[in-house]
Short mmCIF file of C-alpha atoms and ligand atoms in Angstrom, two decimals:
data_model
loop_
_atom_site.label_atom_id
_atom_site.label_comp_id
_atom_site.label_asym_id
_atom_site.label_seq_id
_atom_site.Cartn_x
_atom_site.Cartn_y
_atom_site.Cartn_z
CA UNK M 1 -47.98 6.52 -37.95
CA UNK M 2 -45.92 3.33 -38.37
CA UNK M 3 -42.91 5.34 -39.76
CA UNK M 4 -42.57 7.52 -36.68
CA UNK M 5 -43.17 4.54 -34.42
CA UNK M 6 -40.05 2.71 -35.57
CA UNK M 7 -38.01 5.92 -35.40
CA UNK M 8 -39.24 6.51 -31.87
CA UNK M 9 -38.41 2.97 -30.87
CA UNK M 10 -34.93 3.25 -32.40
CA UNK M 11 -34.34 6.52 -30.56
CA UNK M 12 -35.51 5.05 -27.26
CA UNK M 13 -33.16 2.08 -27.58
CA UNK M 14 -30.26 4.33 -28.66
CA UNK M 15 -30.89 6.42 -25.53
CA UNK M 16 -30.71 3.30 -23.36
CA UNK M 17 -27.39 2.30 -24.98
CA UNK M 18 -26.03 5.85 -24.70
CA UNK M 19 -26.90 6.08 -21.00
CA UNK M 20 -25.51 2.62 -20.27
CA UNK M 21 -28.94 1.23 -19.26
CA UNK M 22 -28.28 -1.29 -22.04
CA UNK M 23 -24.63 -2.16 -21.60
CA UNK M 24 -22.15 -2.47 -24.44
CA UNK M 25 -22.05 -6.13 -25.44
CA UNK M 26 -25.51 -6.80 -23.97
CA UNK M 27 -27.98 -8.78 -26.07
CA UNK M 28 -31.11 -6.82 -26.96
CA UNK M 29 -34.53 -8.49 -26.76
CA UNK M 30 -35.48 -10.66 -29.72
CA UNK M 31 -37.70 -9.07 -32.38
CA UNK M 32 -40.68 -11.04 -31.17
CA UNK M 33 -40.10 -10.19 -27.47
CA UNK M 34 -39.67 -6.51 -28.17
CA UNK M 35 -42.75 -6.34 -30.38
CA UNK M 36 -44.77 -7.94 -27.60
CA UNK M 37 -43.29 -5.70 -24.90
CA UNK M 38 -43.77 -2.47 -26.85
CA UNK M 39 -47.12 -3.47 -28.38
CA UNK M 40 -45.89 -2.83 -31.93
CA UNK M 41 -45.65 -4.96 -35.05
CA UNK M 42 -42.74 -7.24 -35.94
CA UNK M 43 -41.93 -5.05 -38.94
CA UNK M 44 -41.75 -1.93 -36.71
CA UNK M 45 -39.15 -3.63 -34.52
CA UNK M 46 -37.25 -4.89 -37.56
CA UNK M 47 -37.14 -1.36 -39.00
CA UNK M 48 -36.01 0.08 -35.63
CA UNK M 49 -33.23 -2.50 -35.36
CA UNK M 50 -32.03 -1.82 -38.88
CA UNK M 51 -31.86 1.94 -38.10
CA UNK M 52 -29.81 1.17 -34.97
CA UNK M 53 -27.55 -1.09 -37.01
CA UNK M 54 -27.06 1.60 -39.65
CA UNK M 55 -26.27 4.18 -36.96
CA UNK M 56 -23.76 1.85 -35.35
CA UNK M 57 -25.59 1.24 -32.06
CA UNK M 58 -26.11 -2.50 -32.52
CA UNK M 59 -24.60 -5.37 -34.43
CA UNK M 60 -26.23 -8.56 -35.61
CA UNK M 61 -24.59 -11.79 -34.60
CA UNK M 62 -25.70 -14.72 -36.78
CA UNK M 63 -28.09 -17.08 -35.02
CA UNK M 64 -27.74 -15.07 -31.83
CA UNK M 65 -29.50 -11.74 -32.20
CA UNK M 66 -28.81 -8.02 -31.81
CA UNK M 67 -26.08 -6.79 -29.47
CA UNK M 68 -25.38 -3.26 -28.26
CA UNK M 69 -22.05 -1.87 -29.44
CA UNK M 70 -20.32 1.36 -28.70
CA UNK M 71 -21.31 3.95 -31.26
CA UNK M 72 -18.56 5.60 -33.25
CA UNK M 73 -18.75 9.12 -31.85
CA UNK M 74 -16.73 12.12 -32.81
CA UNK M 75 -14.08 11.40 -30.19
CA UNK M 76 -11.63 13.87 -28.73
CA UNK M 77 -7.92 13.46 -29.45
CA UNK M 78 -5.52 11.95 -26.90
CA UNK M 79 -3.28 14.29 -24.86
CA UNK M 80 0.16 15.36 -26.02
CA UNK M 81 3.42 14.03 -24.60
CA UNK M 82 4.88 16.27 -21.89
CA UNK M 83 7.73 18.72 -22.50
CA UNK M 84 9.78 18.16 -19.39
CA UNK M 85 12.69 20.10 -18.00
CA UNK M 86 15.75 17.92 -18.49
CA UNK M 87 17.18 18.64 -15.06
CA UNK M 88 16.42 17.54 -11.52
CA UNK M 89 14.10 19.86 -9.61
CA UNK M 90 13.88 20.22 -5.85
CA UNK M 91 10.36 19.27 -5.00
CA UNK M 92 8.37 22.03 -3.30
CA UNK M 93 5.21 21.73 -1.27
CA UNK M 94 2.02 22.22 -3.12
CA UNK M 95 -0.64 23.73 -0.90
CA UNK M 96 -2.94 22.87 -3.73
CA UNK M 97 -2.45 19.16 -3.00
CA UNK M 98 -3.69 19.57 0.56
CA UNK M 99 -6.53 21.83 -0.57
CA UNK M 100 -7.68 19.12 -2.98
CA UNK M 101 -7.23 16.41 -0.32
CA UNK M 102 -9.25 18.31 2.27
CA UNK M 103 -12.04 19.32 -0.08
CA UNK M 104 -12.22 15.78 -1.39
CA UNK M 105 -14.09 14.89 1.80
CA UNK M 106 -16.92 17.40 1.41
CA UNK M 107 -20.01 15.25 1.57
CA UNK M 108 -22.25 17.64 -0.36
CA UNK M 109 -19.91 17.90 -3.34
CA UNK M 110 -19.96 16.06 -6.67
CA UNK M 111 -16.60 14.43 -6.51
CA UNK M 112 -14.44 13.64 -9.54
CA UNK M 113 -11.18 14.43 -7.75
CA UNK M 114 -10.60 11.31 -5.68
CA UNK M 115 -9.20 8.17 -7.30
CA UNK M 116 -11.20 5.90 -5.02
CA UNK M 117 -13.13 2.83 -6.13
CA UNK M 118 -16.92 2.93 -6.36
CA UNK M 119 -18.76 1.67 -3.30
CA UNK M 120 -21.79 0.27 -5.07
CA UNK M 121 -20.43 -3.24 -5.65
CA UNK M 122 -21.42 -6.32 -3.57
CA UNK M 123 -17.81 -6.65 -2.37
CA UNK M 124 -18.60 -3.91 0.19
CA UNK M 125 -21.01 -6.29 1.95
CA UNK M 126 -18.55 -9.20 1.79
CA UNK M 127 -15.88 -7.00 3.26
CA UNK M 128 -18.11 -6.03 6.17
CA UNK M 129 -18.91 -9.70 6.80
CA UNK M 130 -15.28 -10.64 6.58
CA UNK M 131 -14.23 -8.02 9.17
CA UNK M 132 -17.02 -9.17 11.49
CA UNK M 133 -16.15 -12.85 11.09
CA UNK M 134 -12.42 -12.32 11.58
CA UNK M 135 -12.98 -10.06 14.59
CA UNK M 136 -15.19 -12.71 16.17
CA UNK M 137 -13.16 -15.78 15.42
CA UNK M 138 -9.53 -14.67 15.43
CA UNK M 139 -7.49 -13.29 18.23
CA UNK M 140 -6.23 -9.98 16.94
CA UNK M 141 -6.21 -7.89 20.12
CA UNK M 142 -3.94 -8.61 23.02
CA UNK M 143 -1.42 -10.37 20.81
CA UNK M 144 1.24 -7.68 21.05
CA UNK M 145 2.96 -6.55 17.87
CA UNK M 146 2.81 -8.74 14.80
CA UNK M 147 5.94 -9.82 12.94
CA UNK M 148 7.43 -6.98 10.88
CA UNK M 149 6.91 -8.77 7.55
CA UNK M 150 3.15 -8.92 8.20
CA UNK M 151 0.47 -11.62 8.30
CA UNK M 152 1.59 -14.88 6.71
CA UNK M 153 -1.92 -15.64 5.45
CA UNK M 154 -2.04 -12.33 3.67
CA UNK M 155 1.42 -12.75 2.17
CA UNK M 156 0.41 -16.17 0.86
CA UNK M 157 -2.62 -14.69 -0.87
CA UNK M 158 -0.58 -11.82 -2.31
CA UNK M 159 1.96 -14.30 -3.71
CA UNK M 160 -0.86 -16.41 -5.20
CA UNK M 161 -2.43 -13.40 -6.94
CA UNK M 162 0.93 -12.14 -8.18
CA UNK M 163 0.99 -15.11 -10.58
CA UNK M 164 -1.71 -13.31 -12.62
CA UNK M 165 0.77 -10.46 -13.12
CA UNK M 166 3.46 -12.94 -14.23
CA UNK M 167 5.31 -12.61 -10.93
CA UNK M 168 6.54 -15.72 -9.12
CA UNK M 169 7.61 -14.83 -5.59
CA UNK M 170 7.67 -16.59 -2.27
CA UNK M 171 5.42 -15.18 0.48
CA UNK M 172 8.67 -14.84 2.45
CA UNK M 173 9.90 -12.12 0.09
CA UNK M 174 6.85 -9.90 0.70
CA UNK M 175 6.55 -7.17 3.34
CA UNK M 176 3.08 -5.79 4.09
CA UNK M 177 2.51 -2.05 4.50
CA UNK M 178 -0.14 0.58 5.13
CA UNK M 179 -1.06 0.99 1.45
CA UNK M 180 1.02 1.40 -1.66
CA UNK M 181 2.19 4.96 -0.99
CA UNK M 182 3.60 3.84 2.35
CA UNK M 183 5.29 0.92 0.58
CA UNK M 184 6.89 3.33 -1.92
CA UNK M 185 7.99 5.56 0.95
CA UNK M 186 9.75 2.61 2.61
CA UNK M 187 11.46 1.85 -0.72
CA UNK M 188 12.63 5.45 -1.15
CA UNK M 189 14.01 5.47 2.39
CA UNK M 190 15.93 2.29 1.67
CA UNK M 191 17.27 3.44 -1.72
CA UNK M 192 18.04 7.14 -1.32
CA UNK M 193 19.69 9.85 0.78
CA UNK M 194 18.40 13.45 0.96
CA UNK M 195 19.50 15.36 -2.15
CA UNK M 196 19.51 12.28 -4.40
CA UNK M 197 17.85 12.34 -7.80
CA UNK M 198 14.82 10.15 -8.50
CA UNK M 199 13.35 9.69 -12.00
CA UNK M 200 9.56 10.02 -12.04
CA UNK M 201 6.83 10.03 -14.66
CA UNK M 202 5.51 13.24 -16.12
CA UNK M 203 2.64 13.63 -15.43
CA UNK M 204 3.10 11.80 -12.13
CA UNK M 205 0.69 10.79 -9.35
CA UNK M 206 1.04 13.70 -6.93
CA UNK M 207 1.38 11.45 -3.86
CA UNK M 208 4.72 10.25 -5.26
CA UNK M 209 5.88 13.84 -5.80
CA UNK M 210 4.93 14.67 -2.23
CA UNK M 211 6.92 11.68 -0.97
CA UNK M 212 9.94 12.90 -2.89
CA UNK M 213 9.54 16.33 -1.41
CA UNK M 214 9.15 15.11 2.12
CA UNK M 215 12.36 13.06 1.88
CA UNK M 216 14.34 16.05 0.55
CA UNK M 217 14.96 14.41 -2.82
CA UNK M 218 15.19 15.92 -6.30
CA UNK M 219 13.02 14.68 -9.14
CA UNK M 220 13.83 14.46 -12.82
CA UNK M 221 10.62 14.18 -14.80
CA UNK M 222 10.51 11.68 -17.65
CA UNK M 223 7.75 12.23 -20.23
CA UNK M 224 4.98 9.65 -20.38
CA UNK M 225 3.51 8.76 -23.75
CA UNK M 226 -0.30 8.72 -23.36
CA UNK M 227 -0.48 5.21 -24.78
CA UNK M 228 2.83 3.50 -24.02
CA UNK M 229 3.91 4.99 -20.70
CA UNK M 230 7.29 6.33 -19.58
CA UNK M 231 9.61 7.18 -22.49
CA UNK M 232 12.53 4.76 -22.29
CA UNK M 233 14.55 6.93 -24.66
CA UNK M 234 14.21 9.94 -22.33
CA UNK M 235 14.92 7.73 -19.32
CA UNK M 236 18.20 6.52 -20.89
CA UNK M 237 19.25 10.10 -21.60
CA UNK M 238 18.51 11.06 -17.99
CA UNK M 239 20.47 8.05 -16.69
CA UNK M 240 23.45 9.11 -18.83
CA UNK M 241 23.26 12.64 -17.49
CA UNK M 242 22.36 12.35 -13.80
CA UNK M 243 23.29 10.06 -10.90
CA UNK M 244 19.77 8.67 -10.60
CA UNK M 245 19.32 6.74 -7.35
CA UNK M 246 15.93 5.22 -8.21
CA UNK M 247 13.16 5.24 -10.80
CA UNK M 248 9.45 5.21 -9.92
CA UNK M 249 6.77 4.22 -12.39
CA UNK M 250 3.10 3.23 -12.27
CA UNK M 251 3.48 0.47 -14.81
CA UNK M 252 -0.15 -0.42 -15.55
CA UNK M 253 -2.89 2.21 -16.05
CA UNK M 254 -0.77 4.99 -14.71
CA UNK M 255 -2.26 7.84 -12.75
CA UNK M 256 -3.28 10.24 -14.32
CA UNK M 257 -2.99 9.09 -17.98
CA UNK M 258 -4.29 5.54 -17.60
CA UNK M 259 -1.69 4.11 -20.00
CA UNK M 260 0.42 0.97 -19.61
CA UNK M 261 3.93 0.13 -20.66
CA UNK M 262 3.67 -2.60 -23.35
CA UNK M 263 5.32 -5.92 -22.55
CA UNK M 264 8.28 -5.55 -24.91
CA UNK M 265 9.07 -2.16 -23.38
CA UNK M 266 8.81 -3.63 -19.88
CA UNK M 267 11.47 -6.14 -20.90
CA UNK M 268 13.58 -3.35 -22.38
CA UNK M 269 13.14 -1.35 -19.17
CA UNK M 270 14.52 -4.24 -17.10
CA UNK M 271 17.53 -4.38 -19.49
CA UNK M 272 18.09 -0.69 -18.75
CA UNK M 273 17.95 -1.31 -14.98
CA UNK M 274 20.48 -4.10 -15.29
CA UNK M 275 22.74 -2.05 -17.54
CA UNK M 276 22.76 1.03 -15.30
CA UNK M 277 22.40 -0.98 -12.08
CA UNK M 278 19.61 1.23 -10.87
CA UNK M 279 16.58 0.07 -8.84
CA UNK M 280 13.01 0.69 -9.96
CA UNK M 281 10.02 1.13 -7.66
CA UNK M 282 7.04 -0.23 -9.57
CA UNK M 283 3.54 0.76 -8.44
CA UNK M 284 1.04 -1.73 -9.87
CA UNK M 285 -1.95 -0.57 -7.87
CA UNK M 286 -4.33 -0.45 -10.89
CA UNK M 287 -3.09 -3.61 -12.69
CA UNK M 288 -6.16 -5.75 -11.84
CA UNK M 289 -8.52 -3.15 -13.32
CA UNK M 290 -7.80 -3.84 -17.01
CA UNK M 291 -10.39 -3.22 -19.71
CA UNK M 292 -8.78 -5.57 -22.22
CA UNK M 293 -8.71 -9.36 -22.48
CA UNK M 294 -6.09 -10.12 -19.88
CA UNK M 295 -4.18 -8.63 -17.01
CA UNK M 296 -0.98 -6.89 -18.09
CA UNK M 297 2.20 -8.26 -16.58
CA UNK M 298 4.15 -6.33 -14.01
CA UNK M 299 7.68 -5.14 -14.85
CA UNK M 300 8.74 -7.38 -11.98
CA UNK M 301 7.70 -10.36 -14.12
CA UNK M 302 10.83 -9.76 -16.25
CA UNK M 303 13.18 -9.02 -13.34
CA UNK M 304 15.58 -11.85 -12.67
CA UNK M 305 18.17 -9.87 -10.71
CA UNK M 306 15.96 -8.21 -8.07
CA UNK M 307 16.24 -4.59 -9.29
CA UNK M 308 12.45 -4.11 -9.18
CA UNK M 309 10.61 -3.34 -5.94
CA UNK M 310 6.97 -4.04 -6.69
CA UNK M 311 4.49 -2.08 -4.55
CA UNK M 312 0.74 -2.39 -4.55
CA UNK M 313 -2.38 -2.44 -2.38
CA UNK M 314 -6.09 -3.18 -2.36
CA UNK M 315 -6.97 0.53 -2.18
CA UNK M 316 -8.25 0.65 -5.78
CA UNK M 317 -9.67 -2.84 -6.05
CA UNK M 318 -11.37 -3.35 -2.67
CA UNK M 319 -11.32 -0.36 -0.33
CA UNK M 320 -8.67 2.22 0.62
CA UNK M 321 -10.09 2.12 4.17
CA UNK M 322 -8.35 -1.22 4.67
CA UNK M 323 -4.92 0.46 4.37
CA UNK M 324 -3.47 -2.84 3.26
CA UNK M 325 -0.53 -2.74 0.88
CA UNK M 326 2.74 -4.55 0.30
CA UNK M 327 6.12 -4.54 -1.34
CA UNK M 328 8.03 -7.34 -3.05
CA UNK M 329 11.40 -5.92 -2.33
CA UNK M 330 13.78 -8.07 -4.36
CA UNK M 331 17.39 -7.63 -3.29
CA UNK M 332 16.39 -4.88 -0.84
CA UNK M 333 14.21 -7.11 1.35
CA UNK M 334 16.16 -6.82 4.61
CA UNK M 335 16.48 -3.06 4.33
CA UNK M 336 12.76 -2.64 3.62
CA UNK M 337 11.87 -4.82 6.58
CA UNK M 338 14.05 -2.64 8.80
CA UNK M 339 12.43 0.55 7.40
CA UNK M 340 9.00 -0.88 8.09
CA UNK M 341 9.98 -1.61 11.66
CA UNK M 342 11.42 1.91 12.14
CA UNK M 343 8.36 3.61 10.62
CA UNK M 344 5.49 1.45 11.80
CA UNK M 345 6.87 -1.26 14.13
CA UNK M 346 4.14 -3.44 12.65
CA UNK M 347 0.84 -3.14 10.78
CA UNK M 348 -2.56 -3.89 12.39
CA UNK M 349 -3.62 -7.52 12.11
CA UNK M 350 -7.40 -7.35 11.63
CA UNK M 351 -7.38 -5.61 8.20
CA UNK M 352 -4.69 -8.03 7.02
CA UNK M 353 -6.79 -11.03 8.08
CA UNK M 354 -9.92 -9.62 6.45
CA UNK M 355 -7.94 -8.91 3.29
CA UNK M 356 -6.47 -12.43 3.20
CA UNK M 357 -9.98 -13.81 3.69
CA UNK M 358 -11.39 -11.80 0.75
CA UNK M 359 -8.45 -12.62 -1.53
CA UNK M 360 -8.81 -16.33 -0.79
CA UNK M 361 -12.37 -16.47 -2.10
CA UNK M 362 -13.88 -16.49 -5.58
CA UNK M 363 -15.82 -13.35 -4.71
CA UNK M 364 -12.69 -11.29 -5.30
CA UNK M 365 -12.36 -12.47 -8.92
CA UNK M 366 -16.09 -11.99 -9.43
CA UNK M 367 -15.84 -8.51 -8.03
CA UNK M 368 -12.95 -7.64 -10.32
CA UNK M 369 -14.87 -8.83 -13.39
CA UNK M 370 -17.82 -6.67 -12.41
CA UNK M 371 -15.72 -3.63 -11.50
CA UNK M 372 -13.69 -3.79 -14.74
CA UNK M 373 -16.81 -3.83 -16.90
CA UNK M 374 -18.49 -1.07 -14.86
CA UNK M 375 -15.39 1.17 -15.02
CA UNK M 376 -14.99 0.58 -18.75
CA UNK M 377 -18.58 1.65 -19.34
CA UNK M 378 -18.28 4.60 -16.96
CA UNK M 379 -15.22 5.81 -18.86
CA UNK M 380 -17.11 5.47 -22.16
CA UNK M 381 -19.88 7.62 -20.75
CA UNK M 382 -17.36 10.23 -19.61
CA UNK M 383 -15.77 10.30 -23.07
CA UNK M 384 -19.23 10.74 -24.65
CA UNK M 385 -20.12 13.55 -22.26
CA UNK M 386 -16.77 15.21 -22.84
CA UNK M 387 -17.14 15.17 -26.60
CA UNK M 388 -20.66 16.54 -26.20
CA UNK M 389 -19.87 19.37 -23.78
CA UNK M 390 -16.21 20.34 -24.14
CA UNK M 391 -14.71 22.30 -27.04
CA UNK M 392 -13.43 20.05 -29.80
CA UNK M 393 -9.85 21.17 -29.12
CA UNK M 394 -10.01 19.36 -25.76
CA UNK M 395 -7.97 16.16 -25.52
CA UNK M 396 -8.83 13.23 -23.28
CA UNK M 397 -6.74 10.18 -22.44
CA UNK M 398 -7.96 6.70 -23.40
CA UNK M 399 -7.24 4.64 -20.29
CA UNK M 400 -6.78 0.94 -20.92
CA UNK M 401 -7.85 0.30 -17.32
CA UNK M 402 -8.06 2.00 -13.93
CA UNK M 403 -10.40 4.74 -12.79
CA UNK M 404 -9.01 8.09 -13.98
CA UNK M 405 -8.92 10.10 -17.21
CA UNK M 406 -6.69 13.05 -18.05
CA UNK M 407 -8.03 16.12 -19.83
CA UNK M 408 -5.85 18.53 -21.77
CA UNK M 409 -7.39 21.91 -22.53
CA UNK M 410 -6.13 24.58 -24.92
CA UNK M 411 -2.91 26.00 -23.44
CA UNK M 412 -4.55 29.35 -22.58
CA UNK M 413 -7.11 27.78 -20.25
CA UNK M 414 -6.06 27.59 -16.61
CA UNK M 415 -7.37 24.36 -15.07
CA UNK M 416 -6.41 25.50 -11.56
CA UNK M 417 -8.87 28.37 -12.02
CA UNK M 418 -11.39 25.81 -13.21
CA UNK M 419 -10.71 23.79 -10.04
CA UNK M 420 -11.44 26.80 -7.80
CA UNK M 421 -14.47 27.85 -9.80
CA UNK M 422 -15.90 24.31 -9.79
CA UNK M 423 -15.14 23.89 -6.08
CA UNK M 424 -17.25 26.98 -5.33
CA UNK M 425 -20.07 25.19 -7.15
CA UNK M 426 -19.48 21.95 -5.21
CA UNK M 427 -17.87 20.10 -8.10
CA UNK M 428 -14.40 18.68 -7.40
CA UNK M 429 -11.70 17.90 -9.94
CA UNK M 430 -7.95 17.26 -9.62
CA UNK M 431 -6.04 20.16 -11.23
CA UNK M 432 -3.13 19.19 -13.51
CA UNK M 433 -0.67 21.47 -11.71
CA UNK M 434 -0.34 18.89 -8.91
CA UNK M 435 0.96 16.21 -11.27
CA UNK M 436 4.31 17.85 -11.99
CA UNK M 437 6.91 19.96 -10.21
CA UNK M 438 7.33 22.48 -12.99
CA UNK M 439 3.73 23.67 -13.38
CA UNK M 440 3.60 22.43 -16.96
CA UNK M 441 0.13 20.90 -16.66
CA UNK M 442 -1.78 24.05 -15.69
CA UNK M 443 -4.10 23.51 -18.65
CA UNK M 444 -4.88 19.90 -17.66
CA UNK M 445 -6.95 18.11 -15.04
CA UNK M 446 -7.84 14.58 -13.98
CA UNK M 447 -11.34 13.22 -13.47
CA UNK M 448 -12.16 9.98 -11.75
CA UNK M 449 -14.97 8.08 -13.46
CA UNK M 450 -15.27 5.30 -10.86
CA UNK M 451 -18.65 6.31 -9.46
CA UNK M 452 -21.96 5.46 -11.13
CA UNK M 453 -23.29 8.19 -13.41
CA UNK M 454 -26.26 10.14 -12.11
CA UNK M 455 -28.09 13.08 -13.70
CA UNK M 456 -26.24 15.35 -11.21
CA UNK M 457 -22.82 14.00 -12.16
CA UNK M 458 -23.62 14.27 -15.85
CA UNK M 459 -24.79 17.83 -15.37
CA UNK M 460 -21.55 18.64 -13.55
CA UNK M 461 -19.58 17.56 -16.64
CA UNK M 462 -21.80 19.79 -18.75
CA UNK M 463 -21.07 22.72 -16.42
CA UNK M 464 -17.31 22.07 -16.51
CA UNK M 465 -17.47 21.95 -20.31
CA UNK M 466 -19.48 25.19 -20.40
CA UNK M 467 -16.87 27.00 -18.29
CA UNK M 468 -14.08 25.81 -20.59
CA UNK M 469 -16.04 26.68 -23.74
CA UNK M 470 -16.51 30.25 -22.46
CA UNK M 471 -12.76 30.61 -22.13
CA UNK M 472 -11.75 29.19 -25.47
CA UNK M 473 -11.78 31.87 -28.14
CA UNK M 474 -12.37 30.66 -31.71
CA UNK M 475 -8.73 31.34 -32.55
CA UNK M 476 -7.41 29.21 -29.70
CA UNK M 477 -5.54 26.09 -30.72
CA UNK M 478 -3.32 23.67 -28.88
CA UNK M 479 0.41 24.10 -28.91
CA UNK M 480 1.39 20.94 -30.74
C1 LIG X 501 -0.71 5.51 -8.53
C2 LIG X 501 -1.12 5.50 -7.09
N1 LIG X 501 -0.32 4.95 -6.18
C3 LIG X 501 -0.64 4.95 -4.87
C4 LIG X 501 -1.80 5.53 -4.42
C5 LIG X 501 -2.11 5.49 -2.95
O1 LIG X 501 -2.45 4.18 -2.66
P1 LIG X 501 -2.61 3.60 -1.18
O2 LIG X 501 -3.96 3.98 -0.71
O3 LIG X 501 -2.50 2.13 -1.39
O4 LIG X 501 -1.52 4.15 -0.36
C6 LIG X 501 -2.67 6.12 -5.33
C7 LIG X 501 -3.92 6.77 -4.89
O5 LIG X 501 -4.54 7.52 -5.58
C8 LIG X 501 -2.33 6.10 -6.70
O6 LIG X 501 -3.12 6.63 -7.63
#
């Protein structure tokens, strides 16, 4: 019957949009093309399109056609702001961190725990070619150590790309490192003594907490608003109360919440640094992976006095295997250079040359455009799956970029138990406990949505949701 035909066609197209086979923003076939392809009448296609329009799956653009849009779904709320302890805490080793790290390499597991970029983009092939070409044509072995500041070609490319983040620096003010975490470690060594207090985000990327622990520092956790980043009000209070030696923040698309500090608050943050004369280590490792119209500026863009040490790497945009990172060290340049020498002597040349080669070509920008759109869609799919399979009291962050989302479960549900249970079933997540020193995120976890969705990955989300649902009694509510 013609009636069921147009319903069936509408359902089929909705399925394609839901699964991402038809991407958000993609133009659907014209009425005539679709009628021909499906072997149905023009009026059947017109009826199917008007159902999809009514249901919010497509929109009509005058003189252009039908375009897929994201359907308004019953979305889950965003996570709450953290209740932090307003005192510095001595960082203590989390065995859990190493358990998650080690298990993250199990090849048979469905992995949502690692914040690593997807490897299904063409950049992987370009990278391989670049390594091969550089290895063949450039002398990188038998040249002794390289200069401590790192490859000049790479530093030039880093300085060129920094303009996109609003940062104007000379290549001579950049020091290369073995990734961003190493860069932050060099900064902490230069800025602190054991026992000093460092202000960190809450929740905070666990690698930073482990750095703080390994240097014998104390951390004061500053709550992060799930949409606007580190609370400047709480930071000011902490600066009044404690002799804070340094602040660390992931300014754009923080890990794990995915939020960014808005521009006016970045300016205000720099005012705070100048007022209290305290340095800030900025980690902008996710800044290029924005979902919006333009790249957010770095805090460093507003820093005229050199209080900001901007760290980053290509671990999230190209490949963490490269181990190429850097720091723009501001007024601490000489000290950072010395720390790099003491820790590493120098960094290997070949990855730096390959990185400079990739950054100098248009393929990098093309890759970023593709990766941003893929990650945005992959997050949308995760949010859809979460609202389908998790209890409605679950909260999920709305990243404005990056590759990770933060889940907040009802307070009674232990996400570390979920981690162990899921691990036994070969599904890996990052338990919330690792993202703080005071165990306050036991009911939270982080999932990386970087990898392409497959039926197995989708089913794993269903299974995680089922486990949580079984543990949420009807009377359970969130502590507001
Ligand atoms: C916020 C943040 N900073 C730094 C790192 C580590 O980066 P790299 O590989 O450049 O050391 C990660 C990795 O997950 C991260 O999420």
